[in-house]
Coordinates of C-alpha atoms in Angstrom, one line a residue:
M845 CA -32.3 -43.4 61.8
I846 CA -32.3 -46.4 64.2
K847 CA -29.0 -46.7 66.0
I848 CA -27.8 -50.2 66.8
L849 CA -24.9 -51.7 68.8
I850 CA -23.8 -55.3 68.2
A851 CA -22.1 -56.8 71.2
D852 CA -20.7 -60.3 70.3
D853 CA -17.2 -61.8 70.6
E854 CA -17.6 -63.7 67.2
K855 CA -15.9 -61.3 64.8
N856 CA -17.3 -62.9 61.6
L857 CA -20.9 -62.7 62.9
R858 CA -20.4 -59.1 63.9
T859 CA -19.0 -58.2 60.5
V860 CA -21.9 -59.9 58.6
L861 CA -24.6 -58.3 60.8
C862 CA -22.9 -54.9 60.6
N863 CA -22.7 -55.0 56.8
E864 CA -26.2 -56.3 56.3
L865 CA -27.9 -53.9 58.7
S866 CA -26.0 -51.0 57.4
R867 CA -27.1 -51.9 53.9
E868 CA -30.7 -51.8 55.2
G869 CA -30.2 -48.2 56.3
Y870 CA -29.4 -48.6 60.1
F871 CA -26.6 -46.9 61.9
V872 CA -24.5 -49.7 63.3
E873 CA -21.6 -50.0 65.7
E874 CA -19.9 -53.1 67.2
A875 CA -18.2 -54.2 70.4
E876 CA -16.2 -57.4 70.9
T877 CA -16.7 -57.5 74.7
G878 CA -19.3 -56.6 77.3
L879 CA -17.1 -53.9 78.8
K880 CA -16.5 -52.3 75.4
A881 CA -20.3 -52.4 74.8
L882 CA -21.0 -50.5 78.1
E883 CA -18.3 -48.0 77.3
I884 CA -19.9 -47.2 73.9
L885 CA -23.5 -47.2 75.3
E886 CA -22.4 -44.6 78.0
H887 CA -21.9 -42.1 75.2
G888 CA -23.7 -43.3 72.1
G889 CA -27.5 -42.9 72.7
H890 CA -28.3 -46.2 70.9
D891 CA -31.8 -47.4 70.3
V892 CA -31.2 -51.2 70.1
L893 CA -28.5 -53.5 71.6
L894 CA -27.9 -56.9 70.0
L895 CA -26.4 -58.8 72.8
D896 CA -24.6 -62.1 72.9
L897 CA -25.0 -63.9 76.2
N898 CA -21.7 -65.9 76.1
M899 CA -18.8 -63.4 76.0
P900 CA -15.5 -63.6 77.8
G901 CA -15.1 -61.4 80.8
L902 CA -18.4 -59.6 81.5
G903 CA -21.2 -61.9 80.4
G904 CA -24.4 -60.9 78.6
I905 CA -26.6 -61.2 81.7
D906 CA -24.3 -58.8 83.6
V907 CA -24.2 -56.4 80.7
L908 CA -28.0 -56.5 80.6
R909 CA -28.3 -55.6 84.3
K910 CA -25.9 -52.6 83.9
V911 CA -27.6 -51.4 80.6
K912 CA -31.0 -51.3 82.3
G913 CA -29.5 -48.9 84.9
L914 CA -28.7 -46.3 82.2
E915 CA -30.9 -43.3 82.0
S916 CA -31.7 -43.8 78.4
A917 CA -31.3 -47.6 78.0
P918 CA -31.6 -49.2 74.6
E919 CA -34.0 -52.0 74.0
V920 CA -32.0 -55.3 74.2
I921 CA -32.4 -58.2 71.8
I922 CA -30.6 -61.3 72.9
L923 CA -28.6 -63.4 70.4
T924 CA -28.3 -66.9 71.7
A925 CA -27.2 -70.4 70.6
H926 CA -29.6 -73.3 70.9
G927 CA -27.9 -74.5 74.1
T928 CA -28.5 -71.3 76.0
I929 CA -32.2 -70.7 75.4
S930 CA -32.9 -71.0 79.1
A931 CA -30.4 -68.2 79.8
A932 CA -32.2 -66.1 77.1
V933 CA -35.5 -66.6 78.9
E934 CA -33.8 -65.4 82.1
A935 CA -32.7 -62.3 80.2
M936 CA -36.3 -61.7 79.2
K937 CA -37.2 -61.6 82.8
L938 CA -34.5 -59.0 83.4
G939 CA -36.0 -56.7 80.8
A940 CA -34.7 -57.8 77.4
Y941 CA -37.1 -57.1 74.6
D942 CA -36.8 -60.5 72.7
F943 CA -34.3 -63.2 71.9
L944 CA -33.3 -64.8 68.6
T945 CA -31.3 -68.1 68.1
K946 CA -28.2 -68.1 65.9
P947 CA -27.7 -68.2 63.0
V948 CA -30.0 -65.1 62.7
K949 CA -32.0 -64.4 59.6
I950 CA -31.7 -60.7 58.6
E951 CA -35.4 -60.4 57.7
E952 CA -36.5 -61.7 61.1
L953 CA -33.9 -59.6 62.9
G954 CA -35.0 -56.5 61.1
A955 CA -38.6 -57.0 62.0
V956 CA -37.7 -57.5 65.7
I957 CA -35.5 -54.4 65.6
E958 CA -38.3 -52.3 64.2
K959 CA -40.7 -53.4 67.0
A960 CA -38.1 -52.8 69.6
F961 CA -37.5 -49.3 68.3
E962 CA -41.3 -48.6 68.4
K963 CA -41.1 -49.3 72.1
K964 CA -38.1 -47.1 72.5
K965 CA -39.9 -44.2 70.8
L966 CA -42.7 -44.5 73.4
L967 CA -40.2 -44.3 76.2
N968 CA -38.6 -41.2 74.6
E969 CA -42.0 -39.5 74.4
N970 CA -42.5 -40.1 78.1
L971 CA -39.0 -38.7 78.7
L972 CA -39.9 -35.6 76.7
L973 CA -42.7 -34.9 79.2
K974 CA -40.2 -34.9 82.0
T975 CA -37.3 -33.0 80.4
Q976 CA -39.1 -30.3 78.5
I977 CA -39.0 -27.0 80.5
R978 CA -41.7 -25.1 78.5
R979 CA -44.1 -26.3 75.8
Q980 CA -46.9 -24.2 74.6
A981 CA -50.1 -26.2 73.9
I982 CA -51.2 -26.5 70.3
N983 CA -54.9 -27.0 70.0
G984 CA -56.4 -28.2 66.7
K985 CA -55.9 -27.1 63.2
I986 CA -55.7 -23.5 61.9
E987 CA -59.2 -22.1 61.3
T988 CA -59.4 -18.9 59.3
R989 CA -61.6 -16.7 57.2
S990 CA -58.7 -14.5 56.1
P991 CA -57.6 -14.6 52.5
R992 CA -54.0 -13.9 53.6
M993 CA -54.1 -16.8 56.1
H994 CA -55.5 -19.1 53.4
E995 CA -52.5 -18.2 51.2
I996 CA -50.3 -19.1 54.1
L997 CA -52.0 -22.5 54.5
E998 CA -51.3 -23.1 50.8
T999 CA -47.7 -22.1 51.3
V1000 CA -47.5 -24.5 54.3
K1001 CA -48.5 -27.4 52.1
K1002 CA -45.8 -26.6 49.6
V1003 CA -43.0 -26.2 52.0
A1004 CA -44.0 -29.3 54.0
S1005 CA -43.2 -31.5 51.0
S1006 CA -39.5 -30.5 51.4
D1007 CA -37.2 -31.2 54.2
L1008 CA -35.5 -27.7 53.9
P1009 CA -35.3 -25.4 57.0
V1010 CA -38.2 -23.0 57.4
L1011 CA -38.2 -19.5 58.9
I1012 CA -41.5 -18.1 60.2
N1013 CA -41.5 -14.4 60.9
G1014 CA -44.2 -12.1 62.4
E1015 CA -45.0 -10.1 65.5
S1016 CA -45.1 -11.7 69.0
G1017 CA -48.3 -13.6 69.6
V1018 CA -49.4 -14.0 66.0
G1019 CA -49.4 -17.8 66.1
K1020 CA -46.0 -18.7 64.6
E1021 CA -45.8 -22.0 66.5
L1022 CA -49.2 -23.0 65.2
V1023 CA -48.0 -22.5 61.6
A1024 CA -44.8 -24.5 62.4
K1025 CA -46.9 -27.3 63.8
A1026 CA -49.0 -27.2 60.6
V1027 CA -45.8 -27.6 58.5
H1028 CA -44.8 -30.6 60.6
D1029 CA -48.3 -32.2 60.4
E1030 CA -48.3 -31.8 56.6
S1031 CA -44.8 -33.3 56.2
E1032 CA -43.5 -36.9 56.0
R1033 CA -42.3 -36.4 59.6
A1034 CA -45.9 -36.0 60.9
E1035 CA -45.6 -39.3 62.8
G1036 CA -42.4 -38.2 64.5
P1037 CA -42.1 -35.7 67.4
F1038 CA -42.7 -32.0 67.2
I1039 CA -40.4 -30.4 69.8
P1040 CA -40.6 -26.6 70.4
I1041 CA -38.1 -24.6 72.4
N1042 CA -38.3 -20.9 73.1
C1043 CA -34.7 -19.5 72.9
S1044 CA -35.6 -16.4 74.8
A1045 CA -37.3 -18.2 77.7
I1046 CA -34.3 -20.3 78.8
P1047 CA -31.2 -18.7 80.4
D1048 CA -28.1 -18.8 78.2
T1049 CA -26.3 -21.0 80.7
M1050 CA -29.0 -23.7 80.4
L1051 CA -29.8 -23.4 76.7
E1052 CA -26.9 -25.4 75.4
S1053 CA -27.7 -28.3 77.7
E1054 CA -31.3 -28.2 76.7
L1055 CA -30.5 -28.3 73.0
F1056 CA -27.6 -30.7 73.0
G1057 CA -28.0 -32.7 76.2
H1058 CA -25.1 -33.4 78.5
E1059 CA -22.9 -36.2 79.8
K1060 CA -22.8 -37.3 83.4
G1061 CA -20.3 -35.0 85.3
A1062 CA -20.2 -32.5 82.5
F1063 CA -20.8 -29.6 85.0
T1064 CA -21.8 -29.1 88.6
G1065 CA -25.2 -30.7 89.1
A1066 CA -25.0 -33.0 86.0
H1067 CA -25.5 -36.2 88.1
A1068 CA -26.6 -38.3 85.1
K1069 CA -26.6 -38.2 81.3
K1070 CA -29.4 -36.2 79.8
L1071 CA -30.7 -36.3 76.2
G1072 CA -31.1 -32.9 74.6
L1073 CA -34.1 -31.7 72.6
L1074 CA -32.2 -32.3 69.4
E1075 CA -32.0 -36.1 70.2
I1076 CA -35.6 -36.2 71.4
A1077 CA -36.7 -34.6 68.1
D1078 CA -34.9 -37.3 66.0
N1079 CA -37.0 -38.3 63.0
G1080 CA -39.3 -35.3 63.7
T1081 CA -39.2 -31.5 63.8
L1082 CA -37.3 -29.1 66.1
F1083 CA -39.0 -25.7 66.4
L1084 CA -36.7 -22.9 67.5
D1085 CA -38.9 -20.1 68.6
E1086 CA -37.4 -16.6 68.9
I1087 CA -34.2 -17.8 67.3
G1088 CA -33.0 -14.2 67.1
E1089 CA -32.2 -14.5 70.9
L1090 CA -29.9 -17.4 70.4
P1091 CA -26.4 -16.6 71.8
Q1092 CA -23.6 -16.3 69.2
Q1093 CA -21.6 -19.3 70.5
L1094 CA -24.7 -21.5 70.1
Q1095 CA -25.4 -20.1 66.6
V1096 CA -22.0 -21.6 65.6
K1097 CA -22.9 -25.0 67.0
L1098 CA -26.4 -24.9 65.5
L1099 CA -25.0 -24.1 62.1
R1100 CA -22.8 -27.2 62.3
V1101 CA -25.8 -29.4 63.1
L1102 CA -27.7 -28.0 60.2
E1103 CA -24.7 -28.8 57.9
T1104 CA -23.7 -32.2 59.3
R1105 CA -26.7 -33.5 61.3
K1106 CA -24.2 -34.3 64.0
F1107 CA -23.2 -32.7 67.3
F1108 CA -21.6 -33.4 70.7
R1109 CA -23.4 -33.4 74.0
V1110 CA -22.0 -31.0 76.6
G1111 CA -19.0 -32.8 78.0
G1112 CA -19.2 -35.5 75.4
V1113 CA -16.4 -36.8 73.2
K1114 CA -18.5 -38.8 70.7
E1115 CA -20.6 -37.4 68.0
V1116 CA -24.4 -38.0 68.0
S1117 CA -26.2 -38.3 64.7
V1118 CA -29.8 -37.1 64.2
S1119 CA -32.4 -36.7 61.5
V1120 CA -34.3 -33.5 62.3
R1121 CA -36.2 -30.9 60.3
F1122 CA -35.6 -27.4 61.6
I1123 CA -38.3 -24.7 61.7
S1124 CA -37.3 -21.3 63.2
A1125 CA -39.4 -18.3 64.2
T1126 CA -38.6 -14.7 65.0
N1127 CA -40.3 -11.4 65.7
K1128 CA -37.1 -9.6 64.8
D1129 CA -35.6 -8.6 61.5
I1130 CA -32.7 -11.0 61.7
K1131 CA -31.8 -10.4 58.1
A1132 CA -30.9 -6.8 59.2
G1133 CA -29.1 -8.4 62.2
A1134 CA -27.1 -10.6 59.8
E1135 CA -26.1 -7.5 57.8
K1136 CA -25.0 -5.7 61.0
G1137 CA -23.2 -8.7 62.5
T1138 CA -25.5 -9.2 65.5
F1139 CA -26.7 -12.5 63.9
R1140 CA -24.6 -14.9 61.9
A1141 CA -25.2 -14.4 58.2
D1142 CA -24.3 -18.0 57.3
L1143 CA -26.8 -19.3 59.9
Y1144 CA -29.5 -16.9 58.6
Y1145 CA -29.1 -18.1 55.1
R1146 CA -29.3 -21.7 56.3
I1147 CA -32.5 -21.3 58.3
S1148 CA -34.3 -19.1 55.8
A1149 CA -34.3 -21.4 52.8
L1150 CA -38.1 -21.2 53.0
T1151 CA -39.8 -18.2 54.6
I1152 CA -43.3 -17.7 55.8
H1153 CA -44.6 -14.3 57.1
V1154 CA -47.6 -14.4 59.5
P1155 CA -49.6 -11.1 59.5
P1156 CA -50.6 -9.5 62.7
L1157 CA -54.2 -9.9 64.0
R1158 CA -55.1 -6.3 63.1
E1159 CA -54.5 -7.2 59.4
R1160 CA -56.9 -10.2 59.5
R1161 CA -59.7 -8.9 61.7
E1162 CA -62.2 -11.3 60.0
D1163 CA -60.6 -14.1 62.1
I1164 CA -61.3 -12.3 65.5
P1165 CA -64.9 -13.5 66.0
L1166 CA -63.8 -17.1 65.0
M1167 CA -61.0 -17.0 67.5
I1168 CA -63.3 -15.7 70.3
E1169 CA -65.7 -18.5 69.7
R1170 CA -62.9 -21.1 69.8
F1171 CA -61.5 -19.6 73.0
R1172 CA -65.0 -19.7 74.6
M1173 CA -65.7 -23.3 73.6
K1174 CA -62.3 -24.5 75.0
N1175 CA -63.6 -24.1 78.6
P1176 CA -66.8 -26.0 79.4
A1177 CA -67.6 -23.5 82.2
F1178 CA -68.0 -20.7 79.6
R1179 CA -70.0 -22.4 77.0
Q1180 CA -73.3 -21.0 78.2
K1181 CA -72.0 -17.5 77.7
Q1182 CA -72.1 -15.5 74.4
F1183 CA -70.5 -12.3 73.1
G1184 CA -73.1 -9.8 72.0
R1185 CA -72.7 -8.0 68.7
G1186 CA -71.6 -4.7 70.3
A1187 CA -68.8 -6.4 72.3
L1188 CA -67.7 -8.4 69.2
D1189 CA -67.6 -5.1 67.2
I1190 CA -65.3 -3.4 69.7
L1191 CA -63.0 -6.5 70.0
S1192 CA -62.8 -6.6 66.2
R1193 CA -61.8 -2.9 66.0
Y1194 CA -59.0 -3.1 68.6
A1195 CA -55.5 -3.1 67.3
W1196 CA -54.3 -6.0 69.6
P1197 CA -50.6 -5.2 70.1
G1198 CA -50.2 -8.7 71.7
N1199 CA -52.0 -10.3 68.8
V1200 CA -53.7 -13.7 69.3
R1201 CA -52.2 -14.3 72.8
E1202 CA -53.6 -10.9 74.1
L1203 CA -57.0 -11.6 72.5
Q1204 CA -57.1 -15.0 74.2
N1205 CA -56.2 -13.5 77.6
V1206 CA -58.8 -10.7 77.3
V1207 CA -61.5 -13.2 76.2
H1208 CA -60.8 -15.6 79.1
R1209 CA -60.7 -12.7 81.6
T1210 CA -64.0 -11.2 80.4
L1211 CA -65.8 -14.6 80.5
L1212 CA -64.5 -15.2 84.0
L1213 CA -65.4 -11.8 85.5
S1214 CA -68.7 -11.2 83.7
H1215 CA -71.9 -12.1 85.5
N1216 CA -74.0 -12.0 82.3
D1217 CA -74.7 -14.8 79.9
V1218 CA -74.4 -12.3 77.0
I1219 CA -71.2 -10.3 77.1
R1220 CA -72.0 -6.6 76.7
E1221 CA -69.7 -3.7 75.8
S1222 CA -69.6 -2.7 79.5
D1223 CA -68.1 -6.1 80.4
L1224 CA -65.0 -5.5 78.4
P1225 CA -61.8 -3.9 79.8
A1226 CA -62.1 -0.1 79.9
D1227 CA -59.1 0.5 77.7
I1228 CA -60.5 -1.7 74.9
I1229 CA -64.0 -0.1 75.2
A1230 CA -62.4 3.2 74.2
V1231 CA -61.9 1.9 70.7
R1232 CA -65.4 2.3 69.4
K1233 CA -67.0 3.5 66.2
G1234 CA -66.4 7.2 65.7
S1235 CA -63.7 7.4 68.4
S1236 CA -61.2 10.1 67.6
R1237 CA -58.5 8.7 69.8
R1238 CA -55.4 7.3 68.2
L1239 CA -54.9 3.5 68.5
V1240 CA -51.4 4.0 69.7
D1241 CA -52.8 6.1 72.7
V1242 CA -55.4 3.5 73.5
E1243 CA -52.7 0.7 73.4
K1244 CA -50.5 2.7 75.7
E1245 CA -53.3 3.2 78.1
H1246 CA -54.2 -0.4 78.1
I1247 CA -50.6 -1.6 78.6
L1248 CA -50.1 0.8 81.5
S1249 CA -53.4 -0.3 83.0
V1250 CA -52.4 -3.9 83.0
L1251 CA -49.0 -3.0 84.4
R1252 CA -50.8 -1.2 87.3
D1253 CA -53.0 -4.3 87.9
M1254 CA -49.9 -6.4 88.1
A1255 CA -48.4 -4.0 90.7
G1256 CA -45.7 -3.0 88.3
H1257 CA -44.5 -6.6 87.7
R1258 CA -43.4 -6.5 84.1
G1259 CA -43.1 -10.2 83.6
K1260 CA -46.7 -10.8 84.8
A1261 CA -47.9 -7.9 82.8
A1262 CA -46.3 -9.2 79.6
E1263 CA -47.9 -12.6 80.2
V1264 CA -51.4 -11.0 80.6
L1265 CA -50.9 -8.9 77.5
G1266 CA -49.7 -11.9 75.6
I1267 CA -46.5 -10.3 74.4
D1268 CA -42.8 -11.0 75.0
P1269 CA -41.3 -9.3 78.1
K1270 CA -38.7 -7.7 75.8
T1271 CA -41.4 -6.3 73.6
L1272 CA -43.1 -4.8 76.7
Y1273 CA -39.8 -3.2 77.8
R1274 CA -39.4 -1.6 74.4
R1275 CA -43.0 -0.3 74.5
L1276 CA -42.5 1.2 78.0
K1277 CA -39.2 2.8 76.9
D1278 CA -41.1 4.4 74.0
Y1279 CA -43.7 5.7 76.4
G1280 CA -41.0 7.2 78.6
V1281 CA -41.8 4.9 81.5
K1282 CA -38.7 4.5 83.7
E1283 CA -37.9 1.2 85.4
E1284 CA -38.3 1.5 89.2

């Protein structure tokens, strides 16, 4: 929803514009003075400011100068009388988007507002690149030969037609974000932003500010107002990865956003409204968590209106050769290399505890280290070679050996080992605990 502020000292004009624009579906507020307008803009996160130049006290030109100094400044459309067109031209030089002469035709005003908003959206997209801490790249569409994955793609098309929250579950590294992006791309919000946030990758102390944004001075180091990912995702999709790691106090606040589509920035006193579709993902059984009280039951039932389960890679082995080819072709330096049949057979038999992420890491490492144009069995990591036709070793033992080997290669650094394996650090800790490996 486009958020508009009307700053004009003519009460009748403000009332008419407010009523007409609200009827057209815009969110509209009004201010009778320049100072009041600045006060509202400091907290409101508006997209467009309709600004009269001739107001008592702080004039329109002065308001414009101050507005352009805001971190997330709205696009400004000047409303001017015939006698002040020269001043409107001056305002354009100072950064106003356009000017219209009074009396304003609603149809003409609406068209200019829409164009100004398009410009504002581009600025928000640039802001996203600067504010987002971590965003995993999404490359292309889901390609699959697996009947189970084809069923999931059919489910994706069905759930995309609704705006209900979606919960995607599956082991770490199976491609839950890729499925979430597919839901977004198939939905009516496809032209809007797709904003992912990993709830387990950001410290609890920072997570609230990342989600909801903060006001200037809200806490030590908050030197300027910052938009949260919820605002940046407006008219699009917010993807909450590993939502099972969301702290209890933020679960309460997220539930309120799901129910009202409104929230407060950290340190804010004014509600912010958004239109966002929520997609969540987890590798935990949060339904069991809801029953035990470790995850809010009311939030679970809200986010799981529609559920998609993504199977692990070992249950869709027919996709492994397809993925290997895609990973190989992504890097031009590796395109002259090929995986031989024997190597492909071993890779297809391995259990892949880290799923797609681990497969990608192994493929890239093998292509980088191999001196051969055709990748042979001997070019693969030793732990993976052990899984061959007729091997009597248990997969769990091979997985353990592979994980411990990677941990040794990383000099015992568990975070780096988890990254190489393509699994969540917490998953690695649990595996090591199962293996009886003590933390040193």
